[in-house]
XYZ file of C-alpha atoms in Angstrom:
750
model
C 12.444 -6.899 14.288
C 10.049 -9.708 15.190
C 8.606 -9.786 11.666
C 12.054 -9.761 10.094
C 13.097 -12.740 12.169
C 9.859 -14.554 11.305
C 10.215 -14.125 7.557
C 13.915 -14.891 7.607
C 13.152 -18.213 9.286
C 10.482 -19.040 6.709
C 12.795 -18.180 3.778
C 15.681 -20.096 5.340
C 13.742 -23.297 5.696
C 12.217 -22.979 2.247
C 15.777 -22.821 0.954
C 16.587 -25.906 3.030
C 13.740 -27.831 1.366
C 14.841 -26.746 -2.123
C 18.420 -27.594 -1.298
C 17.329 -31.047 -0.097
C 15.590 -31.794 -3.388
C 18.511 -30.554 -5.474
C 20.954 -32.515 -3.324
C 18.941 -35.700 -3.810
C 18.983 -35.272 -7.583
C 22.724 -34.597 -7.612
C 23.442 -37.570 -5.344
C 21.353 -39.843 -7.558
C 23.163 -38.700 -10.703
C 26.598 -39.322 -9.249
C 25.859 -42.433 -7.235
C 27.038 -44.744 -10.000
C 30.440 -43.075 -10.199
C 30.809 -43.186 -6.430
C 30.051 -46.899 -6.362
C 32.445 -47.569 -9.203
C 35.236 -45.769 -7.398
C 34.464 -47.672 -4.191
C 34.589 -51.068 -5.872
C 37.715 -50.181 -7.844
C 39.477 -49.063 -4.658
C 38.352 -52.178 -2.798
C 39.488 -54.384 -5.665
C 42.852 -52.575 -5.812
C 43.266 -53.206 -2.096
C 42.579 -56.917 -2.626
C 45.160 -57.036 -5.426
C 47.697 -55.252 -3.231
C 47.050 -57.739 -0.439
C 47.483 -60.605 -2.916
C 50.763 -59.037 -4.057
C 52.029 -58.812 -0.473
C 51.035 -62.429 0.269
C 52.742 -63.666 -2.888
C 55.838 -61.561 -2.156
C 56.066 -63.169 1.286
C 56.205 -66.589 -0.394
C 58.866 -65.335 -2.810
C 60.775 -63.952 0.169
C 60.649 -67.402 1.820
C 62.069 -68.837 -1.391
C 64.837 -66.229 -1.350
C 65.682 -67.194 2.226
C 65.810 -70.843 1.141
C 68.141 -70.050 -1.771
C 70.357 -67.938 0.480
C 70.594 -70.749 3.026
C 71.568 -73.151 0.217
C 74.256 -70.768 -1.019
C 75.725 -70.578 2.486
C 75.620 -74.357 3.046
C 79.176 -75.669 2.432
C 77.953 -79.194 1.698
C 75.550 -78.071 -1.045
C 78.257 -75.904 -2.617
C 80.645 -78.832 -2.386
C 78.184 -81.206 -4.111
C 77.488 -78.697 -6.885
C 81.235 -78.285 -7.458
C 81.819 -82.057 -7.476
C 78.910 -82.574 -9.875
C 80.485 -80.019 -12.205
C 83.825 -81.829 -12.010
C 82.731 -85.456 -12.278
C 79.246 -86.118 -10.973
C 77.673 -86.851 -7.601
C 77.437 -90.254 -5.934
C 74.580 -91.793 -3.949
C 75.987 -90.510 -0.630
C 75.910 -86.924 -1.858
C 72.368 -87.415 -3.181
C 71.208 -88.741 0.165
C 72.913 -85.911 2.042
C 71.296 -83.397 -0.316
C 67.896 -84.974 0.385
C 68.431 -84.635 4.154
C 69.502 -80.995 3.827
C 66.476 -80.141 1.672
C 64.199 -81.962 4.113
C 65.374 -79.755 6.987
C 64.898 -76.538 4.963
C 61.353 -77.300 3.794
C 58.862 -74.654 5.017
C 55.091 -74.837 5.512
C 54.183 -73.016 2.286
C 56.492 -75.155 0.103
C 55.089 -78.277 -1.567
C 58.517 -79.453 -2.651
C 62.162 -78.330 -2.776
C 64.583 -79.860 -5.238
C 67.974 -79.298 -6.832
C 68.716 -80.116 -10.441
C 72.393 -81.045 -10.992
C 73.184 -79.945 -14.506
C 76.198 -82.143 -15.254
C 74.702 -85.413 -13.981
C 71.199 -84.458 -15.214
C 69.690 -85.512 -11.894
C 66.908 -84.118 -9.705
C 67.183 -84.462 -5.897
C 63.872 -83.657 -4.164
C 62.905 -83.113 -0.523
C 59.604 -84.986 -0.963
C 60.126 -87.332 -3.928
C 62.623 -89.774 -5.336
C 65.965 -88.631 -6.720
C 65.945 -89.482 -10.431
C 67.454 -88.348 -13.687
C 65.443 -85.510 -15.135
C 63.511 -87.541 -17.764
C 62.458 -90.216 -15.276
C 61.590 -87.565 -12.720
C 59.381 -85.740 -15.245
C 57.723 -89.013 -16.363
C 57.015 -90.031 -12.775
C 55.564 -86.760 -11.488
C 54.694 -84.375 -14.349
C 53.687 -86.539 -17.286
C 49.990 -85.817 -16.693
C 50.574 -82.060 -16.479
C 50.018 -79.518 -19.216
C 53.645 -79.113 -20.262
C 56.107 -81.407 -22.013
C 59.505 -82.730 -21.036
C 61.098 -80.251 -23.468
C 59.375 -77.423 -21.587
C 60.600 -78.938 -18.299
C 64.197 -79.100 -19.576
C 63.971 -75.625 -21.107
C 63.647 -74.153 -17.595
C 67.161 -75.387 -16.868
C 68.685 -74.203 -20.122
C 69.580 -70.713 -18.991
C 70.318 -68.755 -15.812
C 67.568 -67.836 -13.334
C 67.490 -65.227 -10.602
C 64.361 -65.702 -8.501
C 62.372 -66.620 -11.637
C 58.661 -67.368 -11.120
C 57.437 -70.114 -13.458
C 54.326 -72.259 -13.969
C 54.909 -75.988 -13.600
C 52.147 -77.406 -15.746
C 48.874 -76.169 -14.217
C 47.294 -72.791 -13.385
C 48.061 -73.168 -9.668
C 51.357 -75.086 -9.815
C 54.028 -72.375 -9.296
C 57.768 -72.784 -8.832
C 60.573 -70.288 -8.132
C 63.940 -71.049 -9.782
C 67.445 -69.922 -8.844
C 70.759 -70.697 -10.574
C 73.805 -71.832 -8.588
C 76.450 -70.954 -7.686
C 75.442 -67.344 -7.006
C 78.877 -66.015 -7.954
C 78.696 -67.523 -11.456
C 75.131 -66.955 -12.667
C 76.170 -66.743 -16.326
C 77.348 -70.374 -16.305
C 75.257 -72.185 -13.664
C 76.188 -75.674 -12.498
C 72.878 -76.414 -10.800
C 69.360 -75.066 -10.277
C 67.356 -74.879 -7.039
C 63.546 -75.017 -7.298
C 61.110 -73.873 -4.608
C 57.602 -75.199 -5.385
C 54.690 -73.425 -3.722
C 51.834 -75.339 -2.122
C 49.107 -75.720 -4.752
C 46.153 -75.703 -2.345
C 47.460 -72.589 -0.636
C 47.748 -70.838 -4.015
C 44.163 -71.822 -4.920
C 42.878 -70.430 -1.626
C 44.949 -67.247 -1.957
C 43.713 -66.521 -5.495
C 40.076 -67.241 -4.644
C 40.249 -64.955 -1.605
C 41.582 -62.153 -3.828
C 38.548 -62.285 -6.143
C 36.031 -59.509 -5.587
C 33.126 -61.765 -6.545
C 32.492 -65.219 -7.980
C 32.451 -63.894 -11.556
C 35.744 -62.044 -11.127
C 39.030 -63.398 -12.498
C 42.504 -63.042 -10.941
C 45.652 -63.612 -13.004
C 49.347 -63.586 -12.071
C 51.954 -62.822 -14.736
C 55.693 -63.223 -14.177
C 58.257 -60.634 -15.225
C 58.432 -62.192 -18.727
C 54.679 -61.732 -19.162
C 53.892 -65.454 -18.854
C 50.770 -66.605 -17.017
C 51.827 -68.511 -13.915
C 48.469 -68.670 -12.095
C 44.826 -67.818 -12.845
C 41.319 -68.528 -11.637
C 40.159 -68.427 -15.274
C 40.956 -72.111 -15.898
C 39.021 -72.130 -19.185
C 40.924 -69.060 -20.437
C 37.717 -67.216 -21.394
C 39.029 -63.736 -20.599
C 42.815 -64.154 -20.593
C 43.100 -63.877 -24.365
C 41.590 -60.364 -24.192
C 44.223 -58.948 -21.834
C 46.307 -56.121 -23.290
C 49.419 -55.913 -21.090
C 50.609 -52.660 -22.722
C 47.261 -51.007 -22.001
C 47.521 -52.087 -18.357
C 50.970 -50.489 -18.158
C 49.796 -47.232 -19.757
C 46.669 -46.920 -17.582
C 47.278 -45.494 -14.122
C 44.309 -47.069 -12.275
C 41.969 -49.178 -14.420
C 40.161 -49.326 -17.720
C 36.923 -50.751 -19.157
C 36.586 -53.240 -21.965
C 33.608 -55.038 -23.503
C 34.037 -58.778 -24.094
C 31.302 -60.860 -25.757
C 28.692 -58.191 -25.054
C 29.571 -57.817 -21.352
C 31.557 -54.929 -19.885
C 34.501 -55.682 -17.570
C 36.859 -53.543 -15.503
C 40.551 -54.409 -15.761
C 42.970 -53.532 -12.928
C 46.625 -54.420 -12.407
C 49.150 -54.152 -9.577
C 52.841 -54.804 -10.135
C 55.227 -56.029 -7.433
C 58.737 -54.605 -7.618
C 59.986 -57.372 -5.313
C 58.858 -60.458 -7.270
C 58.499 -58.718 -10.645
C 55.014 -60.250 -11.052
C 51.896 -58.451 -12.256
C 48.564 -59.180 -10.538
C 45.521 -58.590 -12.742
C 41.841 -58.481 -11.716
C 38.882 -58.613 -14.128
C 35.512 -57.661 -12.556
C 32.095 -57.461 -14.308
C 30.804 -53.877 -14.413
C 27.188 -54.918 -13.690
C 28.139 -55.246 -10.003
C 27.691 -51.492 -9.717
C 24.044 -51.603 -10.765
C 23.283 -54.379 -8.269
C 24.461 -52.179 -5.399
C 22.890 -49.079 -6.948
C 19.321 -50.411 -6.601
C 19.552 -50.836 -2.828
C 21.441 -47.573 -2.294
C 18.900 -45.688 -4.436
C 16.062 -46.907 -2.218
C 17.851 -45.846 0.951
C 18.726 -42.458 -0.586
C 15.079 -41.730 -1.467
C 13.934 -42.747 1.999
C 16.576 -40.546 3.643
C 15.595 -37.631 1.359
C 11.939 -37.904 2.330
C 12.797 -37.998 6.026
C 15.079 -34.992 5.568
C 12.343 -32.963 3.852
C 9.756 -33.819 6.515
C 12.206 -32.904 9.260
C 12.961 -29.549 7.551
C 9.256 -28.722 7.219
C 8.643 -29.591 10.867
C 11.550 -27.441 12.046
C 10.336 -24.512 9.860
C 6.886 -24.638 11.436
C 8.248 -24.841 14.985
C 10.851 -22.079 14.628
C 8.619 -19.708 12.631
C 6.103 -19.606 15.483
C 8.700 -18.847 18.080
C 8.478 -15.355 19.555
C 11.040 -12.712 20.289
C 12.176 -14.241 23.581
C 15.347 -16.015 22.277
C 16.867 -12.713 21.129
C 16.256 -11.090 24.502
C 17.644 -14.134 26.261
C 20.745 -13.984 24.039
C 21.348 -10.320 24.862
C 20.991 -10.944 28.591
C 23.435 -13.837 28.425
C 25.955 -11.676 26.569
C 25.665 -8.894 29.183
C 26.066 -11.316 32.059
C 28.957 -13.366 30.638
C 30.959 -10.801 28.626
C 33.397 -8.129 29.739
C 34.439 -4.862 28.071
C 31.163 -4.590 26.098
C 29.207 -1.364 25.277
C 26.040 -0.486 27.285
C 22.829 -2.139 26.157
C 20.140 0.047 24.431
C 16.549 -1.352 24.284
C 15.242 -2.137 20.755
C 18.802 -1.740 19.392
C 19.848 -5.342 19.850
C 21.512 -5.648 16.439
C 24.036 -2.860 17.070
C 24.763 -4.259 20.482
C 25.404 -7.726 19.081
C 27.498 -6.176 16.269
C 29.847 -4.556 18.789
C 30.179 -7.876 20.561
C 30.959 -9.529 17.226
C 33.711 -6.995 16.455
C 35.422 -7.922 19.691
C 35.006 -11.583 18.862
C 36.421 -11.020 15.369
C 39.589 -9.470 16.785
C 40.010 -12.441 19.039
C 39.270 -14.714 16.097
C 42.020 -13.065 14.037
C 44.532 -13.765 16.775
C 43.279 -17.310 16.970
C 43.515 -17.632 13.179
C 47.195 -16.639 13.241
C 47.769 -19.251 15.907
C 45.848 -21.842 13.856
C 47.847 -20.978 10.725
C 51.085 -21.641 12.575
C 49.651 -24.873 13.991
C 48.470 -26.009 10.550
C 51.894 -25.365 8.999
C 53.700 -27.227 11.773
C 51.352 -30.200 11.611
C 51.382 -30.326 7.812
C 55.182 -30.461 7.560
C 55.130 -33.237 10.173
C 52.705 -35.292 8.063
C 49.659 -34.492 10.236
C 47.004 -32.862 8.097
C 43.191 -32.788 7.917
C 41.231 -35.712 6.475
C 40.047 -33.439 3.678
C 42.285 -33.864 0.630
C 41.514 -30.363 -0.691
C 44.517 -28.368 0.480
C 43.161 -25.129 -1.009
C 39.984 -25.291 1.111
C 41.860 -26.021 4.328
C 44.188 -23.046 3.873
C 41.314 -20.842 2.720
C 39.460 -21.612 5.960
C 42.354 -19.942 7.773
C 42.413 -16.937 5.448
C 45.225 -18.082 3.166
C 44.731 -18.110 -0.616
C 47.321 -20.516 -2.015
C 48.971 -19.685 -5.339
C 49.170 -23.413 -6.182
C 49.574 -26.717 -4.371
C 53.362 -26.745 -4.909
C 55.576 -26.168 -1.885
C 59.227 -26.172 -0.994
C 60.659 -26.115 2.516
C 63.745 -24.214 3.651
C 65.258 -24.715 7.123
C 67.522 -21.962 8.465
C 69.740 -22.807 11.435
C 71.694 -20.016 13.145
C 75.266 -21.191 13.719
C 76.422 -18.022 15.480
C 74.681 -14.772 16.380
C 76.438 -11.560 15.506
C 75.904 -9.875 18.870
C 74.126 -10.434 22.148
C 71.544 -7.787 21.278
C 70.554 -9.540 18.053
C 70.306 -12.892 19.786
C 68.223 -11.433 22.627
C 65.818 -9.598 20.319
C 64.980 -12.702 18.319
C 65.583 -15.389 20.975
C 61.918 -16.427 21.140
C 61.109 -15.884 17.494
C 63.888 -16.058 14.897
C 61.162 -16.149 12.221
C 60.733 -12.390 12.779
C 64.375 -11.973 11.759
C 64.255 -14.300 8.738
C 60.868 -13.305 7.289
C 61.830 -9.932 5.696
C 65.282 -11.174 4.640
C 63.807 -14.219 2.859
C 61.278 -11.992 1.082
C 64.040 -9.636 -0.138
C 66.069 -12.573 -1.478
C 63.041 -14.059 -3.268
C 62.095 -10.703 -4.767
C 65.641 -10.369 -6.126
C 66.265 -13.851 -7.508
C 62.884 -15.600 -7.979
C 60.905 -14.792 -11.127
C 57.493 -16.288 -10.282
C 54.943 -15.443 -7.621
C 55.328 -16.798 -4.094
C 54.207 -16.509 -0.523
C 56.066 -17.653 2.571
C 55.113 -18.986 6.004
C 57.828 -18.940 8.664
C 57.628 -20.871 11.940
C 60.257 -20.951 14.697
C 60.956 -24.398 16.160
C 63.574 -23.323 18.706
C 65.833 -20.376 19.533
C 68.159 -21.013 16.579
C 66.033 -22.767 13.932
C 63.312 -21.529 11.629
C 61.184 -23.456 9.099
C 60.192 -21.508 5.995
C 57.431 -23.003 3.819
C 57.384 -21.371 0.375
C 54.192 -21.644 -1.692
C 55.231 -21.415 -5.368
C 53.163 -20.360 -8.349
C 54.836 -23.027 -10.507
C 56.352 -26.475 -10.170
C 60.071 -25.630 -10.168
C 61.984 -23.698 -7.509
C 64.427 -21.829 -9.749
C 67.580 -19.991 -8.617
C 67.367 -21.661 -5.207
C 71.118 -21.473 -4.666
C 71.256 -17.735 -5.459
C 68.340 -17.136 -3.055
C 70.164 -18.953 -0.246
C 73.371 -17.024 -0.934
C 71.367 -13.801 -0.795
C 69.867 -14.722 2.596
C 73.272 -15.610 4.028
C 74.836 -12.416 2.665
C 72.113 -10.219 4.188
C 72.401 -11.888 7.589
C 76.184 -11.631 7.577
C 76.357 -7.994 6.413
C 73.417 -6.562 8.347
C 73.625 -8.545 11.606
C 76.954 -10.422 11.483
C 74.979 -13.657 11.820
C 76.102 -16.961 10.275
C 73.487 -19.561 9.387
C 73.212 -22.906 7.597
C 70.429 -23.289 5.018
C 68.941 -26.617 3.889
C 66.203 -26.738 1.266
C 64.122 -29.287 -0.582
C 62.779 -29.535 -4.098
C 59.196 -28.550 -4.908
C 56.438 -31.054 -4.111
C 52.681 -31.160 -4.531
C 49.829 -31.403 -2.031
C 49.665 -32.479 1.600
C 51.970 -35.439 1.058
C 54.362 -33.267 -0.922
C 54.520 -30.681 1.874
C 55.430 -33.400 4.381
C 57.931 -34.887 1.923
C 59.544 -31.473 1.364
C 59.996 -31.086 5.135
C 61.613 -34.520 5.373
C 63.965 -33.641 2.509
C 64.960 -30.345 4.118
C 65.427 -32.067 7.479
C 67.580 -34.742 5.857
C 69.629 -32.067 4.082
C 70.131 -30.172 7.366
C 71.649 -33.312 8.897
C 74.496 -32.945 6.377
C 75.511 -29.734 8.170
C 77.625 -32.043 10.331
C 79.657 -32.899 7.181
C 79.763 -29.594 5.290
C 80.189 -27.341 8.311
C 78.622 -24.159 9.648
C 77.409 -21.565 7.165
C 76.865 -24.132 4.405
C 74.022 -24.422 1.897
C 72.681 -27.951 1.438
C 70.281 -28.979 -1.323
C 68.536 -32.310 -0.938
C 68.696 -32.892 -4.708
C 72.494 -32.685 -4.641
C 72.940 -35.229 -1.855
C 74.437 -38.599 -2.762
C 72.172 -41.300 -1.374
C 74.164 -44.205 -0.024
C 72.375 -47.558 0.060
C 74.267 -48.531 3.225
C 76.809 -47.137 5.665
C 80.361 -47.669 4.431
C 82.375 -47.991 7.634
C 85.269 -50.402 8.172
C 85.088 -51.264 11.877
C 87.953 -53.731 11.436
C 90.369 -50.880 10.638
C 90.251 -49.389 14.151
C 93.296 -51.346 15.296
C 95.274 -50.149 12.263
C 94.168 -46.573 12.950
C 95.279 -46.872 16.554
C 98.757 -47.886 15.398
C 98.760 -45.021 12.883
C 97.921 -42.483 15.608
C 100.606 -43.951 17.854
C 103.189 -43.663 15.064
C 102.227 -40.042 14.401
C 102.559 -39.146 18.089
C 105.662 -41.199 18.804
C 107.579 -40.828 15.545
C 106.125 -37.552 14.249
C 105.349 -39.180 10.928
C 102.881 -39.065 9.235
C 101.740 -35.553 10.036
C 98.369 -35.025 11.784
C 96.793 -33.822 8.534
C 98.024 -36.923 6.689
C 96.892 -39.105 9.601
C 93.329 -37.784 9.310
C 93.263 -38.445 5.558
C 94.654 -41.963 6.017
C 92.084 -42.618 8.758
C 89.273 -41.618 6.392
C 90.731 -43.820 3.674
C 90.810 -46.775 6.066
C 87.336 -46.212 7.522
C 85.411 -44.912 4.526
C 87.608 -45.678 1.521
C 87.868 -41.950 0.906
C 85.568 -39.248 2.242
C 82.612 -39.290 4.642
C 79.287 -39.326 2.778
C 76.542 -39.560 5.409
C 75.783 -38.086 8.852
C 75.683 -41.600 10.343
C 79.230 -42.250 9.147
C 80.272 -38.895 10.634
C 78.796 -39.816 14.027
C 80.624 -43.156 13.991
C 83.799 -41.260 13.120
C 83.351 -38.777 16.008
C 82.683 -41.528 18.533
C 85.522 -43.866 17.477
C 88.119 -41.093 17.201
C 87.269 -39.862 20.684
C 87.476 -43.417 21.999
C 90.760 -44.197 20.192
C 92.428 -40.976 21.322
C 91.550 -41.755 24.944
C 92.962 -45.247 24.505
C 96.181 -43.920 22.912
C 96.528 -41.297 25.648
C 96.262 -44.026 28.292
C 98.789 -46.203 26.476
C 101.336 -43.389 26.068
C 100.675 -41.823 29.462
C 99.379 -38.514 28.055
C 96.941 -36.039 29.595
C 93.383 -36.737 28.350
C 91.962 -33.370 29.404
C 92.787 -31.881 25.998
C 90.149 -34.186 24.502
C 87.210 -32.376 26.130
C 87.036 -29.886 23.228
C 85.924 -32.702 20.888
C 82.612 -33.018 22.742
C 81.709 -29.455 21.656
C 82.341 -30.074 17.944
C 79.162 -30.037 15.861
C 80.615 -30.320 12.344
C 83.252 -32.386 10.567
C 85.545 -29.424 9.636
C 85.465 -28.251 13.240
C 86.178 -31.779 14.485
C 89.095 -32.308 12.049
C 90.638 -28.956 13.032
C 90.451 -29.861 16.712
C 91.798 -33.335 15.912
C 94.896 -31.840 14.251
C 95.394 -29.564 17.246
C 95.064 -32.478 19.682
C 97.523 -34.670 17.742
C 100.039 -31.816 17.771
C 99.510 -31.360 21.523
C 99.914 -35.103 22.115
C 103.097 -35.085 20.070
C 104.402 -32.160 22.093
C 103.453 -33.834 25.393
C 105.064 -37.067 24.300
C 108.304 -35.312 23.325
C 108.302 -33.413 26.620
C 107.783 -36.660 28.544
C 110.552 -38.380 26.609
C 113.619 -36.787 28.151
C 116.109 -38.960 26.292
C 115.796 -37.784 22.718
C 118.980 -39.478 21.635
C 117.758 -42.835 22.921
C 114.522 -42.294 21.011
C 116.413 -41.753 17.759
C 118.496 -44.836 18.446
C 115.328 -46.819 19.084
C 113.857 -45.576 15.799
C 117.041 -46.404 13.879
C 117.108 -49.860 15.462
C 113.479 -50.465 14.454
C 114.192 -49.338 10.885
C 117.109 -51.794 10.721
C 114.938 -54.614 12.099
C 112.206 -53.842 9.543
C 114.741 -53.855 6.716
C 116.261 -57.106 8.032
C 112.822 -58.766 8.179
C 111.927 -57.617 4.646
C 115.156 -59.173 3.348
C 115.022 -62.471 5.325
C 111.304 -63.235 5.797
C 111.643 -66.334 3.566
C 113.956 -67.996 6.121
C 111.741 -70.448 8.101
C 114.155 -70.265 11.042
C 113.803 -66.484 11.329
C 112.334 -65.619 14.733
C 112.639 -62.947 17.422
C 115.631 -64.614 19.069
C 117.466 -64.933 15.737
C 116.814 -61.258 15.006
C 118.122 -60.414 18.504
C 121.335 -62.344 17.863
C 121.832 -60.486 14.577
C 121.655 -57.188 16.479
C 123.722 -58.464 19.454
C 120.753 -58.392 21.843
C 120.394 -61.536 23.961
C 116.914 -60.826 25.406
C 114.280 -61.338 22.700
C 111.539 -60.064 25.032
C 113.401 -56.793 25.613
C 114.009 -56.357 21.873
C 110.353 -57.029 20.993
C 109.136 -54.567 23.656
C 111.450 -51.834 22.310
C 110.182 -52.500 18.793
C 106.532 -52.354 19.886
C 107.068 -49.109 21.811
C 108.117 -47.440 18.541
C 105.883 -49.111 15.926
C 102.896 -50.198 18.004
C 103.268 -53.892 16.999
C 105.554 -56.692 18.196
C 108.350 -58.147 16.028
C 106.533 -61.462 15.754
C 103.294 -59.791 14.567
C 105.222 -57.648 12.072
C 107.090 -60.689 10.687
C 103.821 -62.626 10.374
C 102.143 -59.710 8.577
C 105.042 -59.401 6.085
C 104.866 -63.128 5.311
C 101.092 -63.051 4.831
C 101.298 -60.002 2.528
C 103.982 -61.717 0.424
C 101.840 -64.877 0.347
C 98.864 -62.832 -0.914
C 101.019 -61.398 -3.710
C 102.183 -64.875 -4.780
C 98.615 -66.243 -4.642
C 97.417 -63.589 -7.077
C 100.504 -63.264 -9.299
C 101.513 -66.942 -9.663
C 99.914 -70.374 -10.013
C 102.268 -71.981 -7.459
C 100.844 -74.505 -5.006
C 100.110 -73.618 -1.389
C 103.064 -75.747 -0.257
C 105.464 -73.922 -2.555
C 104.171 -70.499 -1.489
C 104.424 -71.490 2.197
C 108.067 -72.435 1.661
C 108.751 -69.216 -0.290
C 107.463 -66.933 2.473
C 109.127 -68.743 5.405
C 106.448 -71.066 6.818
C 107.590 -74.552 7.821
C 104.523 -76.163 6.212
C 101.403 -75.388 4.204
C 99.285 -76.176 7.277
C 101.029 -73.424 9.211
C 100.418 -70.958 6.359
C 96.732 -71.925 6.119
C 96.192 -71.589 9.873
C 97.830 -68.147 10.131
C 96.313 -66.901 6.831
C 92.770 -67.808 7.903
C 93.273 -66.192 11.309
C 94.351 -62.895 9.747
C 92.210 -62.782 6.579
C 89.178 -64.873 7.690
C 89.549 -67.062 4.554
C 91.911 -69.823 3.491
C 94.634 -69.109 0.878
C 92.794 -71.190 -1.726
C 89.535 -69.299 -1.226
C 91.397 -65.961 -1.307
C 92.931 -66.905 -4.673
C 89.528 -67.948 -6.092
C 87.860 -64.705 -5.011
C 90.457 -62.066 -5.868
C 92.308 -63.598 -8.791
C 89.053 -63.734 -10.745
C 88.602 -59.999 -10.099
C-alpha cells in the first residue's frame, strides 16, 4: 500500500504540471477575447451611465414643462398671445416666472410666443425671434431658417441641437391639451460646460468618440467635433446588433456600441479603437507567464515533499476516524481501504439526505431570485444530482382552499408537496406531450410551489393540466385548490421571473374566488389603480336607500357600487382590498346612522375572495333591511314619508328654475310650516337634505345646458334658478372643482 500511495502521488503531481502548461497555453490563446469582453462591458456601463445622467436632465426639463403647464399666468399669457398678442407687462411677468424656475443644469429657459413671434428668456433680453437669433445665435452653426423651423411644428420633449455639438435644447409645445395646433413653445437649454464634462467622462479613452442622437436620428452632441468618424456610423446596423460590432475606418479597426434610452428617445453611441486590447494584453501576458512559472515550481516542490512522506498519515487518518466516528465496523490491520470504504458508505447516505435538503434549498432560493454566482444553471443543478432537460422553467403555485377531511389535512399538514407530487405527474403525463421533470416544495400548510423543467420553450395545454389536477384532488380527496401558473422562462432570471408571475397570478385569487385557475398571461395589466374615492359619499347614500326604502335590491346595490368605484368590474387585487376596507367602513357608518346592530359585520373579516365577500354583503344588506323594518314600527308612516319625498322630488324637478324656490317655500306648498322638520324628514328617507337635493338638480341642469347650448353663464344661471351668475359659479366650483366655463371647455370638446 505504501508503494501505491507513493506512485499515485508522483503521477498526480506530474498531471498537475502538465495541466499547468496546458492551462497557460489555453489562457494565452483566449486572453484577447477576455480583454475585449471586459472593455466592451466597461464601455457599455459608461454609456448606460451617460444615458441615465442625460435622462435626469430630460426629466428636469419635463418637470419644468409640467410646472409651466400648471402655472395659470403662463397659460393666460399664451391664450392672450393667441388672441391678440402680449404686452410688456406680460413679458416681464413671464421673465420673472422663468427666472424662478431656472435650475442648476439649465443654461437658459425661454418661451417662444407663436402669434407675436417673440422670445422671452430667463437669462437674456426678450426680443422678436429674428432679433433674438441675430443677438445670440448668429455666430453658431445654424441659420435663422433652421432656428424658425424648430417652431414650425409640434414638439413633445424633443431633443435638438442649437448650433454647436454641445449646445442642446429640449422643446415642448403648449398648451399641452392642444399639441396639434400649438400657440407657444417652451425651450429648456442645457448647460454647455456640463454637457462637455459629461460626454468627456463617458469616453473610455482619449481616442474614443461619444455621440448622442435624438429620436429622429439627428446628432445633438458629439466629442468628434471634426466629424472624422460620424460619417461612418450605420444606425441600422447598430439597431440590428445586440451588443457591438467591429468596423475598419481608414486602416484602423474600431468597436461600435450603442445604448438607447426609452425615456428620452436618444441613442448614445461609443466608438473605441480596437488596439486598446493589445496594449493591455502585453502587461497581462507578462503576469500570466510569471504566475505560470511560479505555479509549476510550486507543483514540483509539493510533489517532492509529498512523495517522500511515509505511511503515517494513513494510520493517523484511521485512528482519527475510529476515535471520532460512531456506528463504524471494527478496524482490521493492513485492511485500511475496506475500513475507509465502509465509513464512506455511511457518509454517502448522509450526503444523499443532505443533497435532498440542498435541492429543496436551491429551488426555494432560485425562485426568490437568490442563485449562485455561476451563470451555468446546468452545472449548478448537476452538482446536486439533477440533470436538467433544458433551461426553460414554468412555476405553478397550488393553494388549498379547503381540505376534504380532517384525516387528509392531518396527513399532509407538514408537507402538502407529498400530496401534489403524484397528482401533478399524472396530469402532465395525460395532457403534456413533451418531456418534463418537476420539483415540489411546500411553503406552508396549504401552499405548494411546483417548478416544472420543460424540454421545450412552450408550456402547452397548461389549462387542461390544471383542470386535471383540480379534478383529481376533488374526486380522490374532496379537496378544493386554487392554481396559479406562469409562462415558460429561461435561465436563473427566468426561474425567478416565473415565480413572480405565478405569485402575481395567485394574488388574483381574491378576485376570481376559491378553486379558480389563474394564468399570468391572461391577466389584464392595469397601469394604475382605478378607484374613485370621491364616490364613497354617493355609495353611502345608495346603501341607506337600499336599507331604508328597499330599492335598489342588494344585488343591484353591489353592481352600482362597483360602477361608481371602478367604472365597471374590479381588475386588480389592490382595488379589491380597497373595496373590502371601504365597504366594511361604510357599513359600520350606516349601521351607526340607522341604529342597527353591527355584530353581523364580523363575517366580512373572514372573507378571502371577492365572490365570498359579495355574497356576505348581500346577506348583510338583507339583514340590515330586516332589522330596519323591525325597528320601524310605524310602517304606514314610513310609506307616507316616502310618498311625501317622492312628491317633493317631483315638485323640485318641475320648479327648480324658480329663483325663489327654497325649503320654506316647498314647506308652504305641502302645508308644513317648519322647514327644518320637513328637511329632516326628507333626509331620513333619501339620505340628503332638501337644500342639497335642490342644489344638485340645478347644477346637473346647468351642466346639461353648458354642453348642449352656447348660452352665456348669466343666462344659464337664470334658467336653472340662481339669482346671479356669481352664485352659479361659486356653487358649481364647490361641487365640481371647476368653474362652469372651464367645464364647458373640457367636456364640450370631447
